[in-house]
Amino acid sequence: MEDVLARARVVMARIEELAAVSETTDGLTTRTFGSEAMRRVNGIVGGWMQSAGLNVCVDGIGNLRGTQTRDGRPLLLLGSHLDTVREAGRFDGPLGVLTAVACAEAAANGRYGALSCRVGVVGFSDEEGVRFGTSYLGSDVLAGNPFDAARLSLVDAGGVSLAEAIRAFGGAPETLGADALDPDAEDGLVGYVEVHLEQGPVLEANGLPVGVVSAIAGQSRFSFRFAGQAGHAGTTPMGLRKDALAAAAEFITAVETHARGDEGLVATVGQLDVKPGAGNVIPGAAAGSLDVRSPRDAQRHAACARLRAAAAAIADRRGLALEWREVQSHDATDCAPGLRKALAEAVGQTGCRVLELPSGAGHDAVALAHRLPVAMLFVRCRDGLSHHPLESVTLQDVAIALNVMDNFLVSLAQSPPSAR
Ligand code: HGY
Ligand code: MN
Ligand code: MN
């Protein structure tokens, strides 16, 4: 265990190093798609990948990709994302990328014996979708999922389009299709396995360091905008107002009330932009985001329809206009039974009780699942906290996660990946 503890210390030290790479100077970690911080982090992690014997490149959407030289064996992809939310924790994403690099280093050192597959590592460029609102930009391209022109014309808060951001980062929107994984060019694809902090309380509540993900919840993202009438806060009688922020506030409360009454569903308004945004002006417009999730797709779709109807009713009653747009929707994703079983066996070999649990958070595995078998290993996090600077996992639990991944990869050396 001492050796794996030493490797876990390297993972933790590297996570600390990446946490300091931010597009902000407030001492917190914010790394959004196409930023210079992402370019810097690709350079740092790319160097670690090269030291692990991987051939490294950055693809057209900014994914950092490393693979062992092709030799006829199929590819097993490990990794996670390198972008973050605003004022992020240090583990969401980098924990998966850096444990993957640790596995690639071990594979290069012959730790796993004659592996029946090659090991690749990916650091995705945009899982969170903070800058353009749509998540999985990087993993959608790697998976070869549809990437329509409408997405390329999305603009960020500064009016920069996704197409322009791709070009500025060194990519080419028109050739993203060429960046998709090609099974033939890889002599087959075994699957994608991601290590990620749980971002929830279940493992901690069960006293377990790791758990195997059974499925990833479905997720719908919308943007809405209530349009009313700006006016003088001092002279406009309450009965004559078309206050867009008051309408949005009523809607946000309706979202919370609905989700609280619909077991298993979660719904969040995370962003709200009020115009013109002066204290003595009645808000003329209030635009926001809506994130709705459930492990059951029918429940999520029904809830989305009800919430849209609630927004329309509020707008009608108040004499406002409502704009409503679905930004993206991903159905619930099952992890591959064969890979899940192999991960569970690998957990069992460490002496830990095996717990399989669903993920309420979205992950790049959702996008990749359209093209290859996926599996995820969760690592306990303190208080279930994530998307917060105080997000944390322990050195011991990272060591156990590495131990699980070692067992998993050794099992691949013993049985053909096709059995997965
Ligand atoms: O929002 C999520 O679930 C993930 O962190 N992108
Ligand atoms: Mn994540
Ligand atoms: Mn996240």
Short mmCIF file of C-alpha atoms and ligand atoms in Angstrom, two decimals:
data_model
loop_
_atom_site.label_atom_id
_atom_site.label_comp_id
_atom_site.label_asym_id
_atom_site.label_seq_id
_atom_site.Cartn_x
_atom_site.Cartn_y
_atom_site.Cartn_z
CA MET A 1 0.00 0.00 0.00
CA GLU A 2 2.99 2.29 0.59
CA ASP A 3 3.73 2.49 -3.16
CA VAL A 4 0.16 3.35 -4.05
CA LEU A 5 0.18 5.95 -1.26
CA ALA A 6 3.26 7.51 -2.83
CA ARG A 7 1.50 7.61 -6.21
CA ALA A 8 -1.56 9.14 -4.55
CA ARG A 9 0.68 11.85 -3.06
CA VAL A 10 1.83 12.69 -6.60
CA VAL A 11 -1.80 12.89 -7.75
CA MET A 12 -2.68 15.21 -4.85
CA ALA A 13 0.38 17.42 -5.45
CA ARG A 14 -0.52 17.73 -9.14
CA ILE A 15 -4.12 18.57 -8.25
CA GLU A 16 -2.82 21.38 -6.03
CA GLU A 17 -0.65 22.63 -8.90
CA LEU A 18 -3.59 22.71 -11.32
CA ALA A 19 -5.85 24.43 -8.79
CA ALA A 20 -3.61 27.50 -9.06
CA VAL A 21 -4.17 27.70 -12.83
CA SER A 22 -7.17 30.01 -13.11
CA GLU A 23 -8.51 32.72 -15.39
CA THR A 24 -9.23 34.81 -12.29
CA THR A 25 -6.84 36.46 -9.84
CA ASP A 26 -9.03 36.03 -6.75
CA GLY A 27 -7.12 32.98 -5.51
CA LEU A 28 -10.02 30.75 -6.57
CA THR A 29 -10.15 28.29 -9.47
CA THR A 30 -12.13 29.17 -12.58
CA ARG A 31 -11.13 27.55 -15.91
CA THR A 32 -13.67 27.85 -18.72
CA PHE A 33 -13.60 26.60 -22.29
CA GLY A 34 -10.93 28.09 -24.56
CA SER A 35 -9.35 30.27 -21.89
CA GLU A 36 -5.61 30.87 -21.53
CA ALA A 37 -5.89 29.00 -18.24
CA MET A 38 -7.06 25.97 -20.21
CA ARG A 39 -4.11 26.36 -22.56
CA ARG A 40 -1.74 26.46 -19.58
CA VAL A 41 -3.32 23.45 -17.92
CA ASN A 42 -3.12 21.48 -21.18
CA GLY A 43 0.61 22.27 -21.31
CA ILE A 44 1.22 21.13 -17.72
CA VAL A 45 -0.83 17.93 -17.88
CA GLY A 46 0.46 17.21 -21.41
CA GLY A 47 3.97 17.17 -19.99
CA TRP A 48 2.95 14.62 -17.35
CA MET A 49 1.27 12.52 -20.04
CA GLN A 50 4.43 12.59 -22.16
CA SER A 51 6.50 11.48 -19.16
CA ALA A 52 4.09 8.57 -18.87
CA GLY A 53 5.07 7.52 -22.38
CA LEU A 54 1.94 8.78 -24.13
CA ASN A 55 1.78 10.44 -27.56
CA VAL A 56 0.10 13.75 -26.74
CA CYS A 57 -1.98 16.16 -28.79
CA VAL A 58 -4.67 18.82 -28.34
CA ASP A 59 -7.57 18.24 -30.71
CA GLY A 60 -9.74 20.76 -32.54
CA ILE A 61 -12.09 21.33 -29.60
CA GLY A 62 -9.23 21.68 -27.10
CA ASN A 63 -9.30 18.17 -25.59
CA LEU A 64 -5.90 17.06 -24.32
CA ARG A 65 -5.34 13.51 -25.58
CA GLY A 66 -2.58 11.02 -24.90
CA THR A 67 -2.33 7.43 -26.18
CA GLN A 68 0.24 4.67 -26.15
CA THR A 69 1.64 3.98 -29.61
CA ARG A 70 -0.64 1.82 -31.73
CA ASP A 71 0.39 -1.85 -31.70
CA GLY A 72 -2.71 -3.77 -32.70
CA ARG A 73 -4.26 -3.77 -29.21
CA PRO A 74 -7.56 -1.92 -28.69
CA LEU A 75 -7.70 1.33 -26.71
CA LEU A 76 -8.98 1.77 -23.15
CA LEU A 77 -9.62 5.43 -22.48
CA LEU A 78 -9.25 6.88 -18.97
CA GLY A 79 -9.72 10.49 -17.93
CA SER A 80 -12.12 13.29 -17.07
CA HIS A 81 -12.36 17.05 -17.68
CA LEU A 82 -9.91 19.90 -17.07
CA ASP A 83 -12.38 22.77 -17.25
CA THR A 84 -14.15 23.87 -14.08
CA VAL A 85 -17.19 25.77 -12.86
CA ARG A 86 -16.68 29.28 -11.47
CA GLU A 87 -14.96 29.36 -8.05
CA ALA A 88 -14.57 25.62 -8.35
CA GLY A 89 -13.21 22.94 -6.14
CA ARG A 90 -9.86 21.44 -7.05
CA PHE A 91 -10.95 17.82 -7.59
CA ASP A 92 -13.96 17.96 -9.95
CA GLY A 93 -12.31 16.86 -13.18
CA PRO A 94 -8.58 16.89 -12.35
CA LEU A 95 -8.94 13.96 -9.92
CA GLY A 96 -10.00 11.77 -12.85
CA VAL A 97 -7.40 13.08 -15.26
CA LEU A 98 -4.51 12.73 -12.81
CA THR A 99 -5.46 9.26 -11.56
CA ALA A 100 -5.60 8.32 -15.26
CA VAL A 101 -2.08 9.69 -15.77
CA ALA A 102 -0.95 7.66 -12.72
CA CYS A 103 -2.40 4.52 -14.36
CA ALA A 104 -0.64 5.33 -17.64
CA GLU A 105 2.64 5.72 -15.73
CA ALA A 106 2.08 2.34 -14.04
CA ALA A 107 1.25 0.73 -17.40
CA ALA A 108 4.45 2.17 -18.89
CA ASN A 109 6.39 0.71 -15.94
CA GLY A 110 4.94 -2.75 -16.62
CA ARG A 111 2.94 -2.81 -13.36
CA TYR A 112 -0.03 -4.48 -15.03
CA GLY A 113 1.85 -7.14 -16.95
CA ALA A 114 0.92 -7.78 -20.58
CA LEU A 115 -2.18 -5.62 -20.90
CA SER A 116 -4.64 -6.79 -23.54
CA CYS A 117 -5.30 -3.15 -24.46
CA ARG A 118 -3.47 0.14 -24.83
CA VAL A 119 -4.09 2.90 -22.30
CA GLY A 120 -5.13 6.39 -23.37
CA VAL A 121 -5.79 9.47 -21.24
CA VAL A 122 -8.07 12.39 -22.07
CA GLY A 123 -8.52 15.76 -20.36
CA PHE A 124 -11.78 17.12 -21.77
CA SER A 125 -11.98 20.79 -22.69
CA ASP A 126 -15.51 21.59 -21.62
CA GLU A 127 -17.60 19.29 -19.47
CA GLU A 128 -19.18 22.00 -17.33
CA GLY A 129 -20.49 24.21 -20.13
CA VAL A 130 -19.95 27.39 -18.12
CA ARG A 131 -18.90 29.70 -20.98
CA PHE A 132 -21.46 28.71 -23.65
CA GLY A 133 -24.16 27.03 -21.57
CA THR A 134 -23.93 23.61 -23.22
CA SER A 135 -21.88 20.91 -21.50
CA TYR A 136 -19.84 18.07 -23.05
CA LEU A 137 -18.43 20.16 -25.94
CA GLY A 138 -15.17 18.20 -25.72
CA SER A 139 -16.59 14.74 -25.14
CA ASP A 140 -19.29 15.20 -27.80
CA VAL A 141 -16.55 15.86 -30.37
CA LEU A 142 -14.42 12.93 -29.20
CA ALA A 143 -17.48 10.67 -29.35
CA GLY A 144 -18.43 11.95 -32.79
CA ASN A 145 -21.86 13.02 -31.51
CA PRO A 146 -23.86 15.52 -33.62
CA PHE A 147 -22.39 19.00 -33.34
CA ASP A 148 -24.77 21.27 -35.21
CA ALA A 149 -24.10 24.72 -36.62
CA ALA A 150 -26.53 26.27 -34.13
CA ARG A 151 -24.18 25.22 -31.34
CA LEU A 152 -21.22 26.86 -33.06
CA SER A 153 -23.10 30.16 -33.17
CA LEU A 154 -23.78 30.20 -29.41
CA VAL A 155 -22.19 33.30 -27.88
CA ASP A 156 -20.65 33.87 -24.47
CA ALA A 157 -21.30 36.80 -22.14
CA GLY A 158 -18.87 38.90 -24.16
CA GLY A 159 -20.57 38.12 -27.48
CA VAL A 160 -17.82 35.75 -28.68
CA SER A 161 -19.24 32.80 -30.62
CA LEU A 162 -18.22 29.22 -29.93
CA ALA A 163 -16.80 29.03 -33.48
CA GLU A 164 -14.60 32.07 -32.79
CA ALA A 165 -13.50 30.63 -29.44
CA ILE A 166 -12.55 27.33 -31.10
CA ARG A 167 -10.46 29.17 -33.68
CA ALA A 168 -8.84 31.38 -31.05
CA PHE A 169 -7.79 28.23 -29.17
CA GLY A 170 -6.19 26.81 -32.32
CA GLY A 171 -8.98 24.58 -33.58
CA ALA A 172 -11.16 24.60 -36.67
CA PRO A 173 -14.96 24.31 -36.33
CA GLU A 174 -15.28 22.90 -39.81
CA THR A 175 -13.02 19.90 -39.10
CA LEU A 176 -14.27 18.82 -35.67
CA GLY A 177 -15.66 15.67 -37.24
CA ALA A 178 -12.12 14.48 -37.88
CA ASP A 179 -11.43 14.54 -34.12
CA ALA A 180 -13.92 11.79 -33.38
CA LEU A 181 -12.56 8.51 -32.02
CA ASP A 182 -12.24 6.02 -34.87
CA PRO A 183 -12.46 2.40 -33.71
CA ASP A 184 -10.56 1.21 -36.79
CA ALA A 185 -7.77 3.72 -36.24
CA GLU A 186 -7.48 2.51 -32.64
CA ASP A 187 -7.71 -1.24 -33.41
CA GLY A 188 -10.92 -1.24 -31.37
CA LEU A 189 -12.23 0.64 -28.34
CA VAL A 190 -12.50 -1.22 -25.02
CA GLY A 191 -14.34 1.60 -23.29
CA TYR A 192 -14.02 4.73 -21.17
CA VAL A 193 -13.51 4.63 -17.39
CA GLU A 194 -13.64 7.80 -15.30
CA VAL A 195 -12.65 8.32 -11.68
CA HIS A 196 -14.58 11.24 -10.15
CA LEU A 197 -15.39 12.54 -6.70
CA GLU A 198 -18.96 11.60 -5.81
CA GLN A 199 -20.16 15.18 -5.36
CA GLY A 200 -22.78 13.79 -3.00
CA PRO A 201 -23.12 12.38 0.56
CA VAL A 202 -23.77 8.67 -0.04
CA LEU A 203 -20.26 7.19 0.25
CA GLU A 204 -19.49 9.27 3.33
CA ALA A 205 -22.81 8.23 4.90
CA ASN A 206 -21.93 4.59 4.24
CA GLY A 207 -18.36 4.95 5.52
CA LEU A 208 -16.99 3.90 2.13
CA PRO A 209 -13.99 5.37 0.26
CA VAL A 210 -15.15 4.41 -3.24
CA GLY A 211 -18.26 3.29 -5.10
CA VAL A 212 -19.18 2.06 -8.58
CA VAL A 213 -21.57 4.22 -10.60
CA SER A 214 -24.66 2.37 -11.85
CA ALA A 215 -26.16 5.14 -13.99
CA ILE A 216 -25.95 8.91 -14.61
CA ALA A 217 -29.09 11.02 -14.20
CA GLY A 218 -30.76 12.59 -17.22
CA GLN A 219 -30.40 16.36 -17.47
CA SER A 220 -32.24 19.16 -19.30
CA ARG A 221 -30.95 22.74 -19.49
CA PHE A 222 -33.10 25.70 -20.54
CA SER A 223 -32.72 29.45 -20.84
CA PHE A 224 -35.74 31.67 -20.10
CA ARG A 225 -36.37 35.41 -20.30
CA PHE A 226 -39.25 37.39 -18.84
CA ALA A 227 -39.69 40.65 -20.79
CA GLY A 228 -41.75 43.40 -19.09
CA GLN A 229 -41.44 47.17 -18.91
CA ALA A 230 -38.65 49.12 -17.27
CA GLY A 231 -39.88 52.20 -15.43
CA HIS A 232 -39.40 54.64 -12.59
CA ALA A 233 -39.30 52.89 -9.22
CA GLY A 234 -40.70 55.98 -7.48
CA THR A 235 -43.53 57.08 -9.72
CA THR A 236 -44.99 53.88 -11.18
CA PRO A 237 -47.97 52.56 -9.16
CA MET A 238 -47.63 48.84 -8.22
CA GLY A 239 -50.76 47.94 -10.23
CA LEU A 240 -49.33 49.38 -13.43
CA ARG A 241 -46.01 47.60 -13.38
CA LYS A 242 -44.66 44.84 -15.63
CA ASP A 243 -41.82 43.88 -13.34
CA ALA A 244 -39.72 41.16 -15.03
CA LEU A 245 -37.72 40.35 -11.91
CA ALA A 246 -40.85 39.90 -9.80
CA ALA A 247 -42.12 37.47 -12.44
CA ALA A 248 -38.80 35.60 -12.46
CA ALA A 249 -38.83 35.45 -8.66
CA GLU A 250 -42.32 33.93 -8.70
CA PHE A 251 -41.12 31.40 -11.28
CA ILE A 252 -37.98 30.49 -9.30
CA THR A 253 -40.12 29.83 -6.23
CA ALA A 254 -42.44 27.69 -8.36
CA VAL A 255 -39.43 25.68 -9.60
CA GLU A 256 -38.34 24.95 -6.05
CA THR A 257 -41.87 24.10 -4.86
CA HIS A 258 -42.42 21.74 -7.78
CA ALA A 259 -39.09 19.92 -7.35
CA ARG A 260 -39.59 19.56 -3.60
CA GLY A 261 -42.89 17.82 -4.31
CA ASP A 262 -41.57 15.47 -7.01
CA GLU A 263 -39.44 12.78 -5.29
CA GLY A 264 -36.17 12.08 -7.13
CA LEU A 265 -36.32 15.24 -9.23
CA VAL A 266 -33.98 18.21 -8.77
CA ALA A 267 -34.36 21.60 -10.46
CA THR A 268 -32.16 24.67 -10.19
CA VAL A 269 -32.10 28.25 -11.43
CA GLY A 270 -28.38 28.97 -11.23
CA GLN A 271 -28.05 32.10 -13.30
CA LEU A 272 -30.16 35.28 -13.45
CA ASP A 273 -29.40 38.45 -15.36
CA VAL A 274 -31.55 41.51 -14.59
CA LYS A 275 -31.82 44.51 -16.92
CA PRO A 276 -31.29 47.42 -16.73
CA GLY A 277 -30.00 46.54 -13.25
CA ALA A 278 -30.37 49.86 -11.43
CA GLY A 279 -31.86 50.09 -7.95
CA ASN A 280 -34.35 52.80 -8.88
CA VAL A 281 -35.56 51.20 -12.12
CA ILE A 282 -38.28 48.58 -12.38
CA PRO A 283 -36.59 45.58 -14.07
CA GLY A 284 -37.65 45.38 -17.71
CA ALA A 285 -36.05 42.00 -18.36
CA ALA A 286 -34.93 39.02 -16.30
CA ALA A 287 -33.11 36.16 -18.05
CA GLY A 288 -32.04 32.96 -16.37
CA SER A 289 -31.00 29.31 -16.62
CA LEU A 290 -32.99 26.24 -15.56
CA ASP A 291 -31.35 22.85 -14.87
CA VAL A 292 -33.70 19.87 -14.36
CA ARG A 293 -32.51 16.34 -13.55
CA SER A 294 -33.85 12.94 -12.68
CA PRO A 295 -32.72 9.31 -12.94
CA ARG A 296 -36.08 8.72 -14.69
CA ASP A 297 -36.44 10.37 -18.11
CA ALA A 298 -40.25 10.35 -18.10
CA GLN A 299 -40.29 12.19 -14.77
CA ARG A 300 -37.82 14.80 -16.06
CA HIS A 301 -39.69 15.40 -19.31
CA ALA A 302 -43.02 15.77 -17.46
CA ALA A 303 -41.46 18.20 -15.00
CA CYS A 304 -39.92 20.30 -17.80
CA ALA A 305 -43.32 20.59 -19.49
CA ARG A 306 -44.98 21.61 -16.22
CA LEU A 307 -42.30 24.21 -15.43
CA ARG A 308 -42.55 25.73 -18.89
CA ALA A 309 -46.34 25.97 -18.47
CA ALA A 310 -45.87 27.59 -15.07
CA ALA A 311 -43.53 30.22 -16.56
CA ALA A 312 -46.01 30.96 -19.36
CA ALA A 313 -48.90 31.31 -16.90
CA ILE A 314 -46.89 33.75 -14.75
CA ALA A 315 -45.98 35.82 -17.81
CA ASP A 316 -49.60 35.87 -19.07
CA ARG A 317 -51.04 36.89 -15.71
CA ARG A 318 -48.54 39.73 -15.37
CA GLY A 319 -48.81 40.88 -18.99
CA LEU A 320 -45.19 40.01 -19.78
CA ALA A 321 -43.59 38.17 -22.69
CA LEU A 322 -41.73 34.90 -22.12
CA GLU A 323 -38.85 33.54 -24.19
CA TRP A 324 -38.02 29.86 -23.49
CA ARG A 325 -35.26 27.80 -25.14
CA GLU A 326 -34.05 24.29 -24.52
CA VAL A 327 -30.26 24.49 -24.43
CA GLN A 328 -29.65 20.75 -24.23
CA SER A 329 -31.12 17.52 -23.02
CA HIS A 330 -29.40 14.23 -22.14
CA ASP A 331 -31.28 11.11 -21.17
CA ALA A 332 -30.21 9.01 -18.19
CA THR A 333 -27.17 6.89 -19.06
CA ASP A 334 -26.49 3.36 -17.81
CA CYS A 335 -22.90 2.34 -17.21
CA ALA A 336 -21.79 -0.74 -19.17
CA PRO A 337 -22.56 -3.93 -17.21
CA GLY A 338 -19.26 -5.64 -18.11
CA LEU A 339 -17.07 -2.71 -17.11
CA ARG A 340 -19.20 -2.09 -14.01
CA LYS A 341 -18.73 -5.72 -12.95
CA ALA A 342 -14.96 -5.52 -13.51
CA LEU A 343 -14.78 -2.30 -11.47
CA ALA A 344 -16.87 -3.87 -8.69
CA GLU A 345 -14.56 -6.89 -8.58
CA ALA A 346 -11.57 -4.55 -8.48
CA VAL A 347 -13.14 -2.72 -5.52
CA GLY A 348 -13.80 -6.03 -3.77
CA GLN A 349 -10.14 -7.03 -4.14
CA THR A 350 -9.15 -4.00 -2.03
CA GLY A 351 -11.28 -5.37 0.81
CA CYS A 352 -13.83 -2.56 0.52
CA ARG A 353 -17.55 -3.32 0.54
CA VAL A 354 -18.89 -2.76 -3.00
CA LEU A 355 -21.61 -0.13 -3.26
CA GLU A 356 -23.17 0.74 -6.61
CA LEU A 357 -24.82 4.15 -6.72
CA PRO A 358 -26.36 6.52 -9.29
CA SER A 359 -24.81 9.84 -10.23
CA GLY A 360 -26.94 12.98 -9.91
CA ALA A 361 -24.13 14.92 -11.55
CA GLY A 362 -23.51 14.80 -15.27
CA HIS A 363 -20.19 13.53 -16.62
CA ASP A 364 -18.35 13.19 -19.93
CA ALA A 365 -19.22 9.50 -19.78
CA VAL A 366 -22.76 10.55 -20.85
CA ALA A 367 -21.45 11.80 -24.20
CA LEU A 368 -19.05 8.91 -24.72
CA ALA A 369 -21.70 6.30 -23.91
CA HIS A 370 -23.15 6.93 -27.38
CA ARG A 371 -20.02 5.36 -28.84
CA LEU A 372 -18.38 2.98 -26.37
CA PRO A 373 -18.94 1.19 -23.06
CA VAL A 374 -18.46 3.54 -20.08
CA ALA A 375 -17.95 3.05 -16.35
CA MET A 376 -17.20 5.35 -13.42
CA LEU A 377 -15.58 4.99 -10.02
CA PHE A 378 -16.71 7.49 -7.39
CA VAL A 379 -14.43 8.69 -4.59
CA ARG A 380 -15.87 9.85 -1.25
CA CYS A 381 -15.86 13.63 -0.73
CA ARG A 382 -16.22 15.52 2.54
CA ASP A 383 -19.81 16.52 3.34
CA GLY A 384 -20.75 15.61 -0.23
CA LEU A 385 -19.65 19.14 -1.14
CA SER A 386 -18.67 20.01 -4.72
CA HIS A 387 -18.74 22.94 -7.15
CA HIS A 388 -17.28 24.79 -4.16
CA PRO A 389 -13.71 25.81 -3.20
CA LEU A 390 -13.89 23.62 -0.08
CA GLU A 391 -14.59 20.43 -2.06
CA SER A 392 -12.16 17.77 -0.78
CA VAL A 393 -11.13 14.12 -0.87
CA THR A 394 -8.49 12.41 1.30
CA LEU A 395 -5.08 11.06 0.31
CA GLN A 396 -6.08 7.64 1.66
CA ASP A 397 -9.22 7.51 -0.50
CA VAL A 398 -7.26 8.53 -3.59
CA ALA A 399 -4.80 5.74 -2.81
CA ILE A 400 -7.68 3.27 -2.56
CA ALA A 401 -9.06 4.54 -5.88
CA LEU A 402 -5.65 3.98 -7.49
CA ASN A 403 -5.56 0.51 -5.96
CA VAL A 404 -8.96 -0.22 -7.52
CA MET A 405 -7.81 1.03 -10.91
CA ASP A 406 -4.65 -1.09 -10.64
CA ASN A 407 -6.79 -4.17 -9.91
CA PHE A 408 -9.10 -3.26 -12.79
CA LEU A 409 -6.23 -2.90 -15.26
CA VAL A 410 -4.56 -6.12 -14.08
CA SER A 411 -7.89 -7.87 -14.69
CA LEU A 412 -7.76 -6.50 -18.25
CA ALA A 413 -4.33 -8.09 -18.62
CA GLN A 414 -5.93 -11.42 -17.78
CA SER A 415 -9.06 -11.35 -19.91
CA PRO A 416 -9.77 -10.01 -23.39
CA PRO A 417 -11.52 -6.63 -23.21
CA SER A 418 -14.14 -7.86 -25.67
CA ALA A 419 -15.63 -9.75 -22.76
CA ARG A 420 -16.54 -6.41 -21.29
O1 HGY B 1 -23.44 19.85 -13.73
C1 HGY B 1 -22.96 18.74 -13.58
O2 HGY B 1 -23.61 17.82 -13.15
C2 HGY B 1 -21.52 18.49 -13.91
O3 HGY B 1 -20.73 18.95 -12.86
N1 HGY B 1 -21.20 19.13 -15.14
MN MN B 2 -17.08 16.78 -13.14
MN MN B 3 -18.77 19.63 -12.21
#
